[in-house]
Tab-separated table of C-alpha atoms in Angstrom:
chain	number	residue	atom	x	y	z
A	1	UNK	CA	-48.265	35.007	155.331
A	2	UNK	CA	-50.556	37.712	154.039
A	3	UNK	CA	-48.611	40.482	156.055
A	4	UNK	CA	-44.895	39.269	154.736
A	5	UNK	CA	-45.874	38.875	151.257
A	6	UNK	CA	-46.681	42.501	151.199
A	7	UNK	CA	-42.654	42.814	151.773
A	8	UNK	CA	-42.302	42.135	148.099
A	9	UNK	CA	-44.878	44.385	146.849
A	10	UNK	CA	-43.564	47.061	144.854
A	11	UNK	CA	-45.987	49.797	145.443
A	12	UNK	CA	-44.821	49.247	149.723
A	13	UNK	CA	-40.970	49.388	148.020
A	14	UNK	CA	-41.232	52.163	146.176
A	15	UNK	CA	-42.710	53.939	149.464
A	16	UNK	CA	-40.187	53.206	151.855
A	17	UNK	CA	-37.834	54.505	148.860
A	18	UNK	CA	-39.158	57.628	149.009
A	19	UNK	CA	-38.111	57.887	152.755
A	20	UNK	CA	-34.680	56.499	151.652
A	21	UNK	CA	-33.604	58.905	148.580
A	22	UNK	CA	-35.276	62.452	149.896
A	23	UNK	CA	-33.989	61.997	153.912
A	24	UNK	CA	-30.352	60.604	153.413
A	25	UNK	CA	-27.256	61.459	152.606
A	26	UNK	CA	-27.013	58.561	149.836
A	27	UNK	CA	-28.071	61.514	147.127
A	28	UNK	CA	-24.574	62.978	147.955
A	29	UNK	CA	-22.589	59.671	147.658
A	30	UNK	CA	-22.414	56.320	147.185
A	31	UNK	CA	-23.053	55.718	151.338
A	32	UNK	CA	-25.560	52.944	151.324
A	33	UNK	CA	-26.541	52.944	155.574
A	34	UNK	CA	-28.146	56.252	157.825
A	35	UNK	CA	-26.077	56.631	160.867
A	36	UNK	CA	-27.411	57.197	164.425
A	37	UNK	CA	-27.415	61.024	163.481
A	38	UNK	CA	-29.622	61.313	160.402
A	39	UNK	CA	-31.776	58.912	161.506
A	40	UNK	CA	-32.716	60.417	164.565
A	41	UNK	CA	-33.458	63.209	162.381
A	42	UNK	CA	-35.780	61.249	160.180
A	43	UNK	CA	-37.015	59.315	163.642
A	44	UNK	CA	-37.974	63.248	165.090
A	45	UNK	CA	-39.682	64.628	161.956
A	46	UNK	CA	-41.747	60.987	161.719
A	47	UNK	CA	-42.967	61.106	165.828
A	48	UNK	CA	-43.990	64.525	165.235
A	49	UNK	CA	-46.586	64.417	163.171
A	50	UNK	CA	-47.256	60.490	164.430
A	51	UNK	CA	-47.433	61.417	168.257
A	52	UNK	CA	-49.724	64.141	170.012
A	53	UNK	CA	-48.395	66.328	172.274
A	54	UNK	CA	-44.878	64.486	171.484
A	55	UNK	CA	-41.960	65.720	173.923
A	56	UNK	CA	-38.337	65.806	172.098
A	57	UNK	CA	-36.524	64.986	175.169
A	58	UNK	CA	-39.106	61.364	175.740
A	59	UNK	CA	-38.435	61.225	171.580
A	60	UNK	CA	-34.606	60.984	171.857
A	61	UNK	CA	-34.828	58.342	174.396
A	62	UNK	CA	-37.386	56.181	172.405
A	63	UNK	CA	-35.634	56.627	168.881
A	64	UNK	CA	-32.274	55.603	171.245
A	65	UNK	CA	-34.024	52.080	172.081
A	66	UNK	CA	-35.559	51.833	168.355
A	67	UNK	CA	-32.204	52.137	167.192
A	68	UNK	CA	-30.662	49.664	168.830
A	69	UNK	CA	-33.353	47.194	167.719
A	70	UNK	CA	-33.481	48.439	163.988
A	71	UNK	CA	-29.335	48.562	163.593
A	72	UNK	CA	-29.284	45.256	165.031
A	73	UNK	CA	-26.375	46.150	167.396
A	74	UNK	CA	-24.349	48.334	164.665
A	75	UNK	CA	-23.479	51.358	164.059
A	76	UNK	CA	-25.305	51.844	160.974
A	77	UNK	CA	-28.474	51.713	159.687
A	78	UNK	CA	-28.371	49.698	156.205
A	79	UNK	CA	-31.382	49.638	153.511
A	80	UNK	CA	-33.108	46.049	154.640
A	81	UNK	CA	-32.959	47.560	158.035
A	82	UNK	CA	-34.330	50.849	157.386
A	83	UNK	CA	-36.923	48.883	155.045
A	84	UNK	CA	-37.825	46.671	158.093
A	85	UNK	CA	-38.089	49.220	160.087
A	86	UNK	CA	-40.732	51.709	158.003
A	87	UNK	CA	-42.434	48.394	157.358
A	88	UNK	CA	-42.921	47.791	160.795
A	89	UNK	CA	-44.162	51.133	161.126
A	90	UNK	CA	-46.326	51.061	158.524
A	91	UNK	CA	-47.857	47.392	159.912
A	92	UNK	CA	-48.566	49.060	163.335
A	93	UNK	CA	-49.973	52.215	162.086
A	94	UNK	CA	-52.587	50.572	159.575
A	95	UNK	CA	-55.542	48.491	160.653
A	96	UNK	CA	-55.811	46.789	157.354
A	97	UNK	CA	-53.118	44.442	155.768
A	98	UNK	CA	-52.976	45.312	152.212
A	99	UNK	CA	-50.396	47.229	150.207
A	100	UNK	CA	-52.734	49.547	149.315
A	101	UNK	CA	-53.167	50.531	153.368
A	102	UNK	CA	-49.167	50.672	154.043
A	103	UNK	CA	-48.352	52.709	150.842
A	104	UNK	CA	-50.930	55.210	151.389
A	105	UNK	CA	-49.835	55.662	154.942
A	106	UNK	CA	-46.078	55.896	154.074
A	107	UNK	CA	-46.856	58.210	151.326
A	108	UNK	CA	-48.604	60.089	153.423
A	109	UNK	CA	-46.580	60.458	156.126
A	110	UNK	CA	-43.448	61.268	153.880
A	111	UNK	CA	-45.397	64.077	152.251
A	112	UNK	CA	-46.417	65.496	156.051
A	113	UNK	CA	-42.772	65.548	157.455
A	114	UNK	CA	-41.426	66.549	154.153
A	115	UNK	CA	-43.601	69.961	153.853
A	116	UNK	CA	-44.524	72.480	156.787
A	117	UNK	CA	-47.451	73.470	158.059
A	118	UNK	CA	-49.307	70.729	155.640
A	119	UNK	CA	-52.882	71.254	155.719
A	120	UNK	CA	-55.644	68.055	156.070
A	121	UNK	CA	-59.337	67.992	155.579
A	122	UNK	CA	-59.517	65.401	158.343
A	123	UNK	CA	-61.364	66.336	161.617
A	124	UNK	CA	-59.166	65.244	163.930
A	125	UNK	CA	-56.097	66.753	165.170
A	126	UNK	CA	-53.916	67.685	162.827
A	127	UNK	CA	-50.534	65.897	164.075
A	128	UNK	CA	-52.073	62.596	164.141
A	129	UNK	CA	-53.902	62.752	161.455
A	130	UNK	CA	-52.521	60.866	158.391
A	131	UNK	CA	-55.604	60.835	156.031
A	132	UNK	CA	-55.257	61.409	152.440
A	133	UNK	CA	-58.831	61.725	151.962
A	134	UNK	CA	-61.404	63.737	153.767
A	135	UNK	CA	-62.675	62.310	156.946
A	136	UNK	CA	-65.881	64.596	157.056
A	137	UNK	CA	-67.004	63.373	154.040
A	138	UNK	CA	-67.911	60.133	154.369
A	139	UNK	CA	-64.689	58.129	156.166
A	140	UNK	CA	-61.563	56.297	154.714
A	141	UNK	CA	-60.842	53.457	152.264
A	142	UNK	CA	-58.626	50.536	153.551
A	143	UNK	CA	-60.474	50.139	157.060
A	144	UNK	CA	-59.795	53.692	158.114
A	145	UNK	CA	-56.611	55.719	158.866
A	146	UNK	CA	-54.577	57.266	161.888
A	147	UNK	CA	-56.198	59.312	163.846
A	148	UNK	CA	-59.047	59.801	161.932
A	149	UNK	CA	-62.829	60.033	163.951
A	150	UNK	CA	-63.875	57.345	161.197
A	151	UNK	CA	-61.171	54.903	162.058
């Protein structure tokens, strides 16, 4: 119950937004769905910096059998959809159910495929690291955060 109220939360909304304005093709038209194309773009930029040591060719595959699941059997990717999926991501990628914990990640994680070469204060390695805080000093709020030594 806890985990699908945070659905409605706006802070979580306006996250997943973020994703939806700055890495589609909607800010060019009034197209309201990704197709397979752009969001295997967004998919490969997002597994980067999640996955260590990820491998493009393993990537394609995967993002292959996530889109089948997130388009539902389509050919396009509409906004509930693409807001389920991030969710989902978000849920498996935080180890603390609050809307605090799946905003910061998805901010986060929006700001590190969105600019190269971002730098991180956090300890661990820098692709799988998704802290917005510094690790060395003293850990993370929210129960910890990927790939963080404090986690």
């Amino acid at each position: 119950a806890a985990r699908a109220s945070l659905r409605d939360n706006e802070l979580v909304q306006a996250a997943v937004a973020l994703f939806w304005f700055s890495h589609h093709p909607i800010r060019r038209g009034d197209r309201n769905y990704l197709t397979f194309t752009e969001y295997l773009s967004l998919w490969m930029r997002i597994h980067t910096v999640l996955v260590q040591d990820f491998d493009p060719a393993d990537g394609i595959q995967s993002a292959r059998l996530d889109w089948i699941e997130d388009a539902q059997g389509t050919d396009k990717l509409s906004w509930p959809r693409f807001f389920n999926s991030l969710f989902e991501m978000a849920d498996l990628w935080t180890s603390t159910i609050s809307a605090s914990a799946y905003a910061r990640f998805l901010f986060v994680l929006h700001r590190r495929i969105s600019l190269r070469n971002a730098e991180t204060k956090c300890t661990a390695t820098p692709k799988a690291c998704l802290c917005p805080c510094s690790c060395a000093e003293g850990g993370c709020p929210d129960g910890g955060c990927v790939g963080c030594p404090s986690a």
